């Protein structure tokens, strides 16, 4: 077993089949199949269940997967570290960043533009999701770093503070916010479970003794803001996201009470990872988004 075998295995898992993996690896299908069979013979266990729709990892394959990702991350970090050595003033390599959707929408556009202009040799990718999912992605070596809602405390993660969001309660125009608190079944619009802002919203409603609130999940920030403007319910959002929305004139904004008035945004990365120049410069640029 070597790193090439593991890279073929990882490609098949992530692409869901041999054909797609071959396209990703720029080789013929028979080469991928041969590599996987050789790896299975070496390990003495089947790594995939094969069916008409593709392949899925066996229990042994699932056990091998995080190690394959760790090896791939280590090899990429080694390449990027050598790039930094040979090009000390020109960060390069790959950088996979995750972000909460609200942060990606209202903070990152100027940050990404400035970063790309300053460091065009960095191959930067961005994936959005809830804080819980992003933490798991970083821990599984699928992301180099992520901007998440804090505070985060995990023994395998290094945490850097990048900014603080002022949180506001958002309602339809003319809504009597204090009166809404006494309404049973108050509708509250939020992201799916794992979102740090959803957790703050749930904590706010519980802290204000709202009776039997109804949480309605929306997949996008625009959907939540549009739902609030239409009078479907309320939400708890960063003021920066609300102010940048084209629907701002159709919203009423109310200061959130303590301790829900502010929310830290933190950048996390694996403690055992390499702090490449590309990542270090990204952290510097991310902080500018709150300056």
GROMACS .gro file of C-alpha atoms in nm, residues 1 22 25 92 123 139 172 200 215 226 242 272 282:
model
   13
    1UNK     CA    1   0.000   0.000   0.000
   22UNK     CA    2  -1.099   0.782  -1.360
   25UNK     CA    3  -0.751   1.108  -1.198
   92UNK     CA    4   0.074   2.947  -0.355
  123UNK     CA    5  -0.587   2.794  -0.576
  139UNK     CA    6  -1.153   1.747   1.142
  172UNK     CA    7  -4.181   4.229   0.935
  200UNK     CA    8  -2.847   3.125   1.939
  215UNK     CA    9  -3.881   2.662   1.404
  226UNK     CA   10  -3.752   3.694   0.239
  242UNK     CA   11  -2.953   4.239   0.718
  272UNK     CA   12  -0.162   1.897   1.345
  282UNK     CA   13  -0.595   3.428   0.450
   0.00000   0.00000   0.00000
